[in-house]
Coordinates of C-alpha atoms in Angstrom, one line a residue:
Y1 CA -16.7 -10.6 -23.2
Q2 CA -16.9 -6.9 -23.9
Q3 CA -20.7 -6.8 -24.1
T4 CA -21.0 -8.9 -20.9
F5 CA -18.7 -6.5 -19.2
V6 CA -20.6 -3.4 -20.3
E7 CA -24.0 -4.8 -19.4
T8 CA -22.8 -5.9 -16.0
C9 CA -21.4 -2.4 -15.3
Q10 CA -24.6 -0.8 -16.3
R11 CA -26.6 -3.1 -14.0
A12 CA -24.4 -2.1 -11.2
G13 CA -24.9 1.6 -11.9
I14 CA -21.4 2.1 -13.4
R15 CA -21.1 4.1 -16.6
A16 CA -19.4 2.1 -19.4
D17 CA -19.0 3.6 -22.8
V18 CA -17.9 1.5 -25.8
I19 CA -15.4 3.7 -27.7
D20 CA -13.7 3.3 -31.1
P21 CA -10.1 1.8 -30.9
E22 CA -8.8 4.9 -32.6
E23 CA -10.4 7.1 -29.9
A24 CA -8.8 4.9 -27.3
R25 CA -5.3 5.4 -28.8
R26 CA -5.9 9.1 -28.9
I27 CA -6.8 9.5 -25.2
E28 CA -4.1 6.9 -24.1
P29 CA -1.2 6.9 -26.6
A30 CA 0.6 4.1 -24.8
V31 CA -2.1 1.5 -25.3
N32 CA -1.4 -1.4 -27.7
P33 CA -2.2 -0.1 -31.2
N34 CA -3.5 -3.5 -32.3
L35 CA -6.4 -3.4 -29.8
I36 CA -9.8 -4.4 -31.4
G37 CA -12.2 -2.8 -28.9
A38 CA -12.3 -0.5 -25.9
V39 CA -14.6 0.5 -23.1
R40 CA -14.1 3.6 -21.0
V41 CA -15.3 3.5 -17.3
P42 CA -14.9 6.1 -14.5
D43 CA -11.9 4.4 -13.0
A44 CA -9.2 6.0 -10.9
A45 CA -5.9 5.3 -9.1
I46 CA -5.6 5.6 -5.3
D47 CA -2.5 6.5 -3.3
P48 CA -2.4 3.8 -0.7
F49 CA 0.2 5.5 1.4
R50 CA -1.9 8.7 1.7
L51 CA -5.1 6.8 2.3
T52 CA -3.5 4.8 5.1
V53 CA -2.2 7.9 6.8
A54 CA -5.5 9.7 6.4
N55 CA -7.4 6.9 8.1
L56 CA -4.9 6.8 10.9
L57 CA -5.2 10.5 11.5
D58 CA -9.0 10.3 11.4
A59 CA -8.9 7.6 14.0
R60 CA -6.7 9.7 16.3
M61 CA -8.9 12.7 15.8
H62 CA -11.8 10.6 17.1
G63 CA -9.9 9.5 20.2
A64 CA -8.0 6.4 19.1
E65 CA -4.6 5.5 20.3
T66 CA -2.3 3.9 17.7
L67 CA 0.6 1.6 18.4
N68 CA 3.0 1.1 15.5
Y69 CA 5.7 -1.6 15.7
H70 CA 3.7 -3.7 18.1
E71 CA 3.3 -7.4 17.3
V72 CA 0.5 -9.5 18.8
E73 CA 2.0 -12.2 21.0
G74 CA -1.2 -13.6 22.5
V75 CA -4.8 -13.2 23.3
I76 CA -6.1 -12.6 26.8
I77 CA -9.1 -14.9 27.5
N78 CA -11.2 -15.1 30.7
Q79 CA -14.0 -17.6 30.8
N80 CA -14.7 -17.8 27.1
R81 CA -14.4 -14.0 26.7
V82 CA -11.5 -12.2 24.9
E83 CA -10.5 -9.3 27.1
G84 CA -7.4 -8.0 25.3
L85 CA -4.1 -8.7 23.7
K86 CA -0.5 -9.2 24.7
L87 CA 1.8 -7.1 22.5
F88 CA 5.5 -6.9 21.9
N89 CA 7.0 -3.5 21.3
K90 CA 9.7 -4.2 18.6
L91 CA 11.3 -0.8 19.1
N92 CA 12.2 -1.1 22.8
G93 CA 11.6 -4.8 23.6
E94 CA 8.8 -4.2 26.1
H95 CA 5.9 -6.5 26.6
V96 CA 2.6 -4.8 27.1
E97 CA -1.1 -5.6 27.4
V98 CA -4.1 -3.7 26.0
R99 CA -7.7 -4.4 27.0
G100 CA -11.1 -3.6 25.7
R101 CA -14.7 -4.6 25.7
V102 CA -14.4 -5.9 22.1
V103 CA -11.3 -7.0 20.2
V104 CA -11.4 -6.9 16.4
N105 CA -9.1 -9.1 14.4
A106 CA -8.4 -7.1 11.2
A107 CA -5.0 -8.4 10.5
G108 CA -5.3 -9.4 6.9
I109 CA -3.6 -12.7 6.1
W110 CA -2.2 -12.8 9.6
G111 CA -5.8 -13.0 10.9
Q112 CA -5.8 -16.8 10.9
R113 CA -2.8 -16.8 13.3
I114 CA -4.5 -14.4 15.7
A115 CA -7.7 -16.3 15.5
Q116 CA -5.8 -19.5 16.5
M117 CA -4.4 -17.6 19.5
A118 CA -8.0 -17.1 20.6
G119 CA -8.8 -20.8 20.1
V120 CA -10.9 -20.4 16.9
S121 CA -10.2 -21.1 13.3
I122 CA -10.6 -19.2 10.0
S123 CA -10.0 -21.1 6.8
M124 CA -7.8 -18.6 5.0
F125 CA -6.4 -18.9 1.5
P126 CA -3.1 -17.0 1.2
A127 CA -2.9 -15.9 -2.5
R128 CA 0.3 -14.1 -3.3
G129 CA 0.3 -11.4 -6.1
A130 CA 3.6 -10.1 -7.6
L131 CA 3.9 -6.7 -9.3
L132 CA 6.5 -4.7 -11.2
I133 CA 7.2 -0.9 -11.0
F134 CA 8.5 0.9 -14.1
G135 CA 10.9 3.8 -13.9
H136 CA 8.5 6.4 -15.3
R137 CA 4.8 7.0 -15.8
V138 CA 4.1 5.1 -19.0
N139 CA 0.3 5.6 -19.1
N140 CA -1.9 8.5 -18.1
M141 CA -5.0 6.4 -17.3
V142 CA -5.5 3.0 -15.8
I143 CA -5.4 0.4 -18.5
N144 CA -7.2 -3.0 -17.9
R145 CA -7.6 -6.1 -20.1
C146 CA -11.2 -6.6 -20.9
R147 CA -11.3 -10.3 -19.8
K148 CA -11.9 -12.4 -16.8
P149 CA -9.2 -11.9 -14.1
A150 CA -5.8 -13.2 -15.1
N151 CA -2.1 -12.5 -14.8
A152 CA -0.9 -8.9 -15.5
D153 CA -4.2 -7.6 -16.7
I154 CA -3.9 -4.0 -15.2
L155 CA -1.4 -1.2 -15.6
V156 CA -1.8 1.6 -13.0
P157 CA -0.1 5.0 -13.1
G158 CA 1.0 6.4 -9.8
D159 CA 2.8 9.6 -9.3
V160 CA 6.0 9.3 -11.4
V161 CA 5.8 5.6 -12.1
S162 CA 3.5 2.8 -13.5
V163 CA 2.8 -0.5 -11.8
I164 CA 1.8 -3.7 -13.7
G165 CA 0.0 -6.5 -11.8
T166 CA -0.7 -9.0 -10.8
T167 CA -0.1 -12.8 -10.5
S168 CA -2.0 -15.1 -8.2
D169 CA -0.5 -18.2 -6.6
K170 CA -1.3 -19.9 -3.3
V171 CA 1.6 -19.8 -0.9
P172 CA 2.3 -21.5 2.5
F173 CA 1.6 -19.3 5.5
E174 CA 5.3 -19.6 6.5
E175 CA 6.2 -17.5 3.4
C176 CA 3.8 -14.6 4.2
D177 CA 6.4 -12.7 6.2
D178 CA 9.1 -12.9 3.6
M179 CA 7.7 -12.5 0.1
K180 CA 10.1 -13.1 -2.8
V181 CA 9.3 -12.4 -6.5
T182 CA 10.5 -15.2 -8.8
R183 CA 12.0 -14.8 -12.3
R184 CA 9.0 -16.8 -13.6
E185 CA 6.6 -14.1 -12.2
V186 CA 8.7 -11.3 -13.7
D187 CA 8.6 -13.0 -17.1
I188 CA 4.8 -13.5 -16.9
L189 CA 4.2 -9.8 -15.9
L190 CA 6.4 -8.6 -18.7
T191 CA 5.0 -10.9 -21.4
E192 CA 1.4 -10.2 -20.5
G193 CA 2.0 -6.5 -19.8
C194 CA 3.4 -5.9 -23.2
K195 CA 0.0 -7.0 -24.7
L196 CA -1.5 -4.0 -22.9
V197 CA 1.4 -1.6 -23.6
P198 CA 4.2 -2.7 -26.0
E199 CA 6.5 0.0 -24.7
L200 CA 6.9 -1.9 -21.4
A201 CA 9.3 -4.3 -23.3
T202 CA 11.9 -1.5 -23.4
T203 CA 11.0 0.4 -20.2
R204 CA 13.3 0.3 -17.2
I205 CA 12.0 -1.8 -14.2
I206 CA 13.0 -0.3 -10.9
R207 CA 11.4 -2.7 -8.4
A208 CA 9.5 -6.0 -8.0
Y209 CA 7.3 -6.7 -5.0
A210 CA 4.6 -8.9 -3.7
G211 CA 1.7 -9.0 -1.3
V212 CA -0.7 -11.7 0.0
R213 CA -4.5 -11.5 -0.4
P214 CA -6.4 -12.5 2.7
L215 CA -9.0 -14.7 1.0
V216 CA -11.3 -17.1 2.7
A217 CA -11.9 -20.3 0.8
D218 CA -11.2 -24.0 0.4
D219 CA -8.4 -25.5 -1.7
S220 CA -10.4 -26.2 -4.8
D221 CA -8.9 -23.3 -6.8
P222 CA -5.0 -23.5 -6.6
S223 CA -4.5 -20.0 -7.9
G224 CA -7.2 -18.2 -6.0
R225 CA -8.4 -16.4 -9.1
N226 CA -11.9 -17.6 -8.7
V227 CA -12.1 -17.2 -5.0
S228 CA -14.7 -14.6 -3.9
R229 CA -13.4 -11.2 -2.8
G230 CA -16.5 -10.9 -0.7
I231 CA -16.5 -9.5 2.8
V232 CA -16.2 -12.0 5.6
L233 CA -17.4 -10.7 9.0
L234 CA -17.3 -13.3 11.8
D235 CA -18.9 -12.8 15.2
H236 CA -17.1 -15.4 17.2
S237 CA -19.6 -15.2 20.0
T238 CA -22.4 -16.8 17.8
R239 CA -20.0 -18.8 15.7
D240 CA -17.6 -20.3 18.2
G241 CA -18.8 -19.3 21.7
I242 CA -16.0 -16.9 22.3
R243 CA -17.4 -13.5 23.4
G244 CA -15.9 -10.1 22.8
F245 CA -14.1 -11.2 19.6
I246 CA -14.8 -10.3 16.0
S247 CA -12.8 -11.1 12.8
I248 CA -13.1 -9.1 9.6
T249 CA -11.3 -10.4 6.5
G250 CA -11.8 -11.1 2.7
G251 CA -12.7 -8.1 0.6
K252 CA -10.3 -5.7 -1.1
L253 CA -9.4 -2.0 -1.1
T254 CA -12.5 -1.2 -3.1
T255 CA -14.7 -2.3 -0.2
Y256 CA -12.4 -1.5 2.8
R257 CA -14.6 1.4 4.1
L258 CA -17.8 -0.7 3.9
M259 CA -15.9 -3.5 5.7
A260 CA -15.1 -1.1 8.5
E261 CA -18.7 0.2 8.6
Q262 CA -20.1 -3.3 9.0
T263 CA -17.6 -4.1 11.7
A264 CA -18.3 -0.9 13.6
D265 CA -22.1 -1.6 13.3
L266 CA -21.6 -5.0 14.9
I267 CA -19.5 -3.5 17.7
C268 CA -22.1 -0.8 18.4
K269 CA -24.8 -3.5 18.5
K270 CA -22.8 -5.5 21.1
L271 CA -22.2 -2.3 23.2
G272 CA -25.8 -1.1 23.0
I273 CA -24.8 2.0 21.0
E274 CA -27.3 3.5 18.4
R275 CA -25.3 5.7 16.1
K276 CA -25.3 6.0 12.3
C277 CA -21.9 5.5 10.5
E278 CA -20.8 8.7 8.8
T279 CA -17.6 7.6 7.0
A280 CA -19.4 7.3 3.7
V281 CA -20.1 11.1 3.7
L282 CA -17.4 12.7 5.8
P283 CA -14.1 13.5 4.1
L284 CA -10.8 12.1 5.5
P285 CA -8.3 14.5 7.0
G286 CA -6.6 16.5 4.3
S287 CA -9.4 16.0 1.8
S288 CA -11.7 18.8 3.0
D289 CA -10.1 21.4 0.8
K290 CA -11.4 20.8 -2.7
G291 CA -9.3 23.7 -4.2
E292 CA -6.1 23.4 -6.3
A293 CA -2.5 24.0 -5.3
Q294 CA -1.6 27.7 -5.3
K295 CA 0.3 28.9 -8.3
T296 CA 2.7 30.8 -6.1
W297 CA 3.8 27.6 -4.3
T298 CA 7.1 26.0 -4.9
V299 CA 7.4 22.5 -6.4
G300 CA 8.0 21.1 -2.9
Q301 CA 4.9 22.7 -1.6
K302 CA 2.7 21.4 -4.4
A303 CA 4.1 17.9 -4.0
A304 CA 3.4 18.0 -0.2
W305 CA -0.2 19.2 -1.0
N306 CA -0.7 16.3 -3.4
R307 CA 0.4 13.9 -0.6
H308 CA -1.2 15.5 2.5
G309 CA -3.9 17.8 1.1
S310 CA -5.1 20.6 3.4
R311 CA -2.8 19.3 6.2
I312 CA -0.1 21.2 4.4
S313 CA -1.2 24.2 6.5
E314 CA 0.7 22.5 9.4
M315 CA 4.0 22.7 7.6
S316 CA 6.4 25.6 7.5
F317 CA 8.5 26.0 4.3
D318 CA 10.5 29.0 5.4
G319 CA 14.2 29.1 5.0
E320 CA 16.1 25.8 5.0
A321 CA 12.8 24.0 5.7
G322 CA 11.8 24.6 2.1
R323 CA 14.9 23.0 0.7
E324 CA 14.3 19.7 -1.2
V325 CA 15.9 16.6 0.2
C326 CA 14.5 14.1 -2.4
E327 CA 14.5 15.7 -5.9
C328 CA 12.6 12.9 -7.6
E329 CA 9.6 13.2 -5.4
H330 CA 10.2 16.9 -4.2
V331 CA 10.3 16.1 -0.5
T332 CA 11.4 19.0 1.6
R333 CA 12.7 19.2 5.2
A334 CA 9.4 20.8 6.1
E335 CA 7.5 17.7 5.1
I336 CA 10.0 15.5 6.9
A337 CA 9.5 17.5 10.1
Y338 CA 5.7 17.1 9.8
A339 CA 6.0 13.4 9.2
V340 CA 8.1 12.9 12.4
K341 CA 5.8 15.1 14.5
E342 CA 2.4 13.9 13.2
L343 CA 2.8 10.6 11.4
G344 CA 5.0 8.6 13.8
V345 CA 8.0 8.4 11.5
R346 CA 11.0 6.7 13.2
S347 CA 13.0 5.3 10.2
L348 CA 13.7 6.1 6.6
D349 CA 11.4 3.3 5.6
D350 CA 8.6 5.0 7.6
L351 CA 9.5 8.2 5.9
R352 CA 9.4 6.5 2.5
R353 CA 5.8 5.3 3.1
R354 CA 4.7 8.7 4.4
T355 CA 6.5 11.1 1.9
R356 CA 7.7 8.9 -1.0
V357 CA 11.4 9.6 -0.2
G358 CA 13.5 7.3 -2.3
M359 CA 10.6 6.0 -4.4
G360 CA 11.3 8.1 -7.5
T361 CA 13.4 7.4 -10.6
C362 CA 16.8 7.3 -8.9
Q363 CA 15.4 4.8 -6.2
S364 CA 17.3 6.7 -3.4
S365 CA 20.7 6.8 -5.1
F366 CA 21.1 10.6 -4.6
C367 CA 18.8 11.4 -1.6
V368 CA 19.2 8.8 1.1
L369 CA 22.2 10.4 2.8
R370 CA 20.4 13.8 2.9
A371 CA 17.2 12.2 4.1
A372 CA 19.0 10.4 6.9
K373 CA 20.7 13.5 8.1
A374 CA 17.4 15.5 8.1
L375 CA 15.5 12.6 9.8
A376 CA 18.2 12.0 12.4
G377 CA 18.1 15.8 13.2
E378 CA 14.3 15.8 13.5
L379 CA 14.5 12.7 15.8
G380 CA 17.1 14.4 18.0
A381 CA 19.5 11.6 17.4
P382 CA 22.2 12.7 14.9
E383 CA 24.3 9.6 15.9
R384 CA 21.7 7.4 14.2
E385 CA 22.4 8.8 10.7
Q386 CA 24.5 5.8 9.4
E387 CA 22.2 3.3 11.1
L388 CA 19.2 4.8 9.3
V389 CA 20.9 4.6 6.0
R390 CA 22.0 0.9 6.5
D391 CA 18.5 -0.2 7.5
F392 CA 16.9 1.6 4.6
L393 CA 19.2 0.3 1.9
R394 CA 19.0 -3.2 3.3
E395 CA 15.2 -3.1 3.0
R396 CA 15.1 -1.4 -0.4
W397 CA 17.4 -3.9 -2.0
K398 CA 15.0 -6.7 -1.3
G399 CA 12.9 -5.7 -4.3
I400 CA 15.8 -4.9 -6.7
S401 CA 17.9 -8.0 -7.0
P402 CA 15.4 -10.2 -8.9
V403 CA 15.3 -7.8 -11.8
C404 CA 18.9 -6.7 -12.3
W405 CA 20.2 -6.9 -15.9
G406 CA 21.4 -4.5 -18.5
D407 CA 20.9 -0.9 -17.6
Q408 CA 19.3 -2.0 -14.3
M409 CA 22.5 -3.9 -13.3
R410 CA 24.7 -0.9 -14.2
E411 CA 22.5 1.4 -12.0
A412 CA 22.6 -1.1 -9.2
E413 CA 26.4 -1.2 -9.3
H414 CA 26.5 2.6 -9.4
M415 CA 24.3 2.8 -6.2
R416 CA 26.5 0.1 -4.5
N417 CA 29.6 2.2 -5.2
L418 CA 27.9 5.3 -3.8
Y419 CA 27.1 3.7 -0.5
K420 CA 29.7 0.9 -0.1
E421 CA 31.4 2.8 2.8
V422 CA 28.2 3.2 4.8
G423 CA 28.2 -0.4 6.1
K424 CA 31.8 -0.2 7.3

């Protein structure tokens, strides 16, 4: 399969160099020493949290209004034309309506449900994938099995951890809102992952989690492994006779920008706008500065720069603002203040996604109380401190219980003892 892989990469314009196994072990010491061949490609790992925020900021800078914590309740239809959406604000319980000349359904696996609200159908295939997060960064580079897609064939380094993935199983739509990783999936990920990096057998696992791929296919492949990851752009005006409604689904992160471009081009065509898409050449907010972190910066400033790029210029690290709240991820009060002001943070879980608070080795054991105090202060609601802690711990424990044994169980008990008074 190696030769097929190399030739296919080269036809696609991707450099693929066959290297000696000894050279592979030298540049990536964690790799299985028994490997019989290796190919080096210009791969990379992406920080999905930073990427999401950067896209959101870019949209706002171009005039978009963003509504977090709003759930779609219904579609507003007038004479076979979609004119807007009915939304439920889950923070304050209000019901609101938003209207526009074109409505785009880009809701991932939930796209089928929204399409049904508009009276059309999308044959979606919910394929769940489970992953494990290890307690430290085992590998320096992305390590991938050179074979056709299968379980646990990629180990990705990210910040201070490594992630092994993934499985693939079709699941009912009813389970998409409440993913649970099974012991069988954990066993598969560990067994197969150790063939990539044997060290994983003795490396501490800190979390298990799962997501659902928004594939479009029939039921002929029960795992979804062979279902195309191709882009599916549906103009419901020509397809179903429902005007003003577009669905974009399928694809994957590798093609997300192209998916957006194709969707935007279709919108412009409908609105009579002639404009070339520029997102392939313009950097996202925070990415314009190509320089390196300054040597005089503190660890907290360097960490914030890694997460937010040149947007760090909007943070003030003077005095108490420069004090670290999360020591694993080096999150300061200055970064928390920025996240509240610019990134819409309203909970500790929001803060985790925007700054990585609680995502390090200790998994929030030693920082959550400090983070809650800092966040409550920035929100101007000091009385919410305990509520923030309770909600955060309740959410974080969802991914811990399936993998508790040995040292993991002892740490879990330690964390429980630290915070057992919070819920009283």
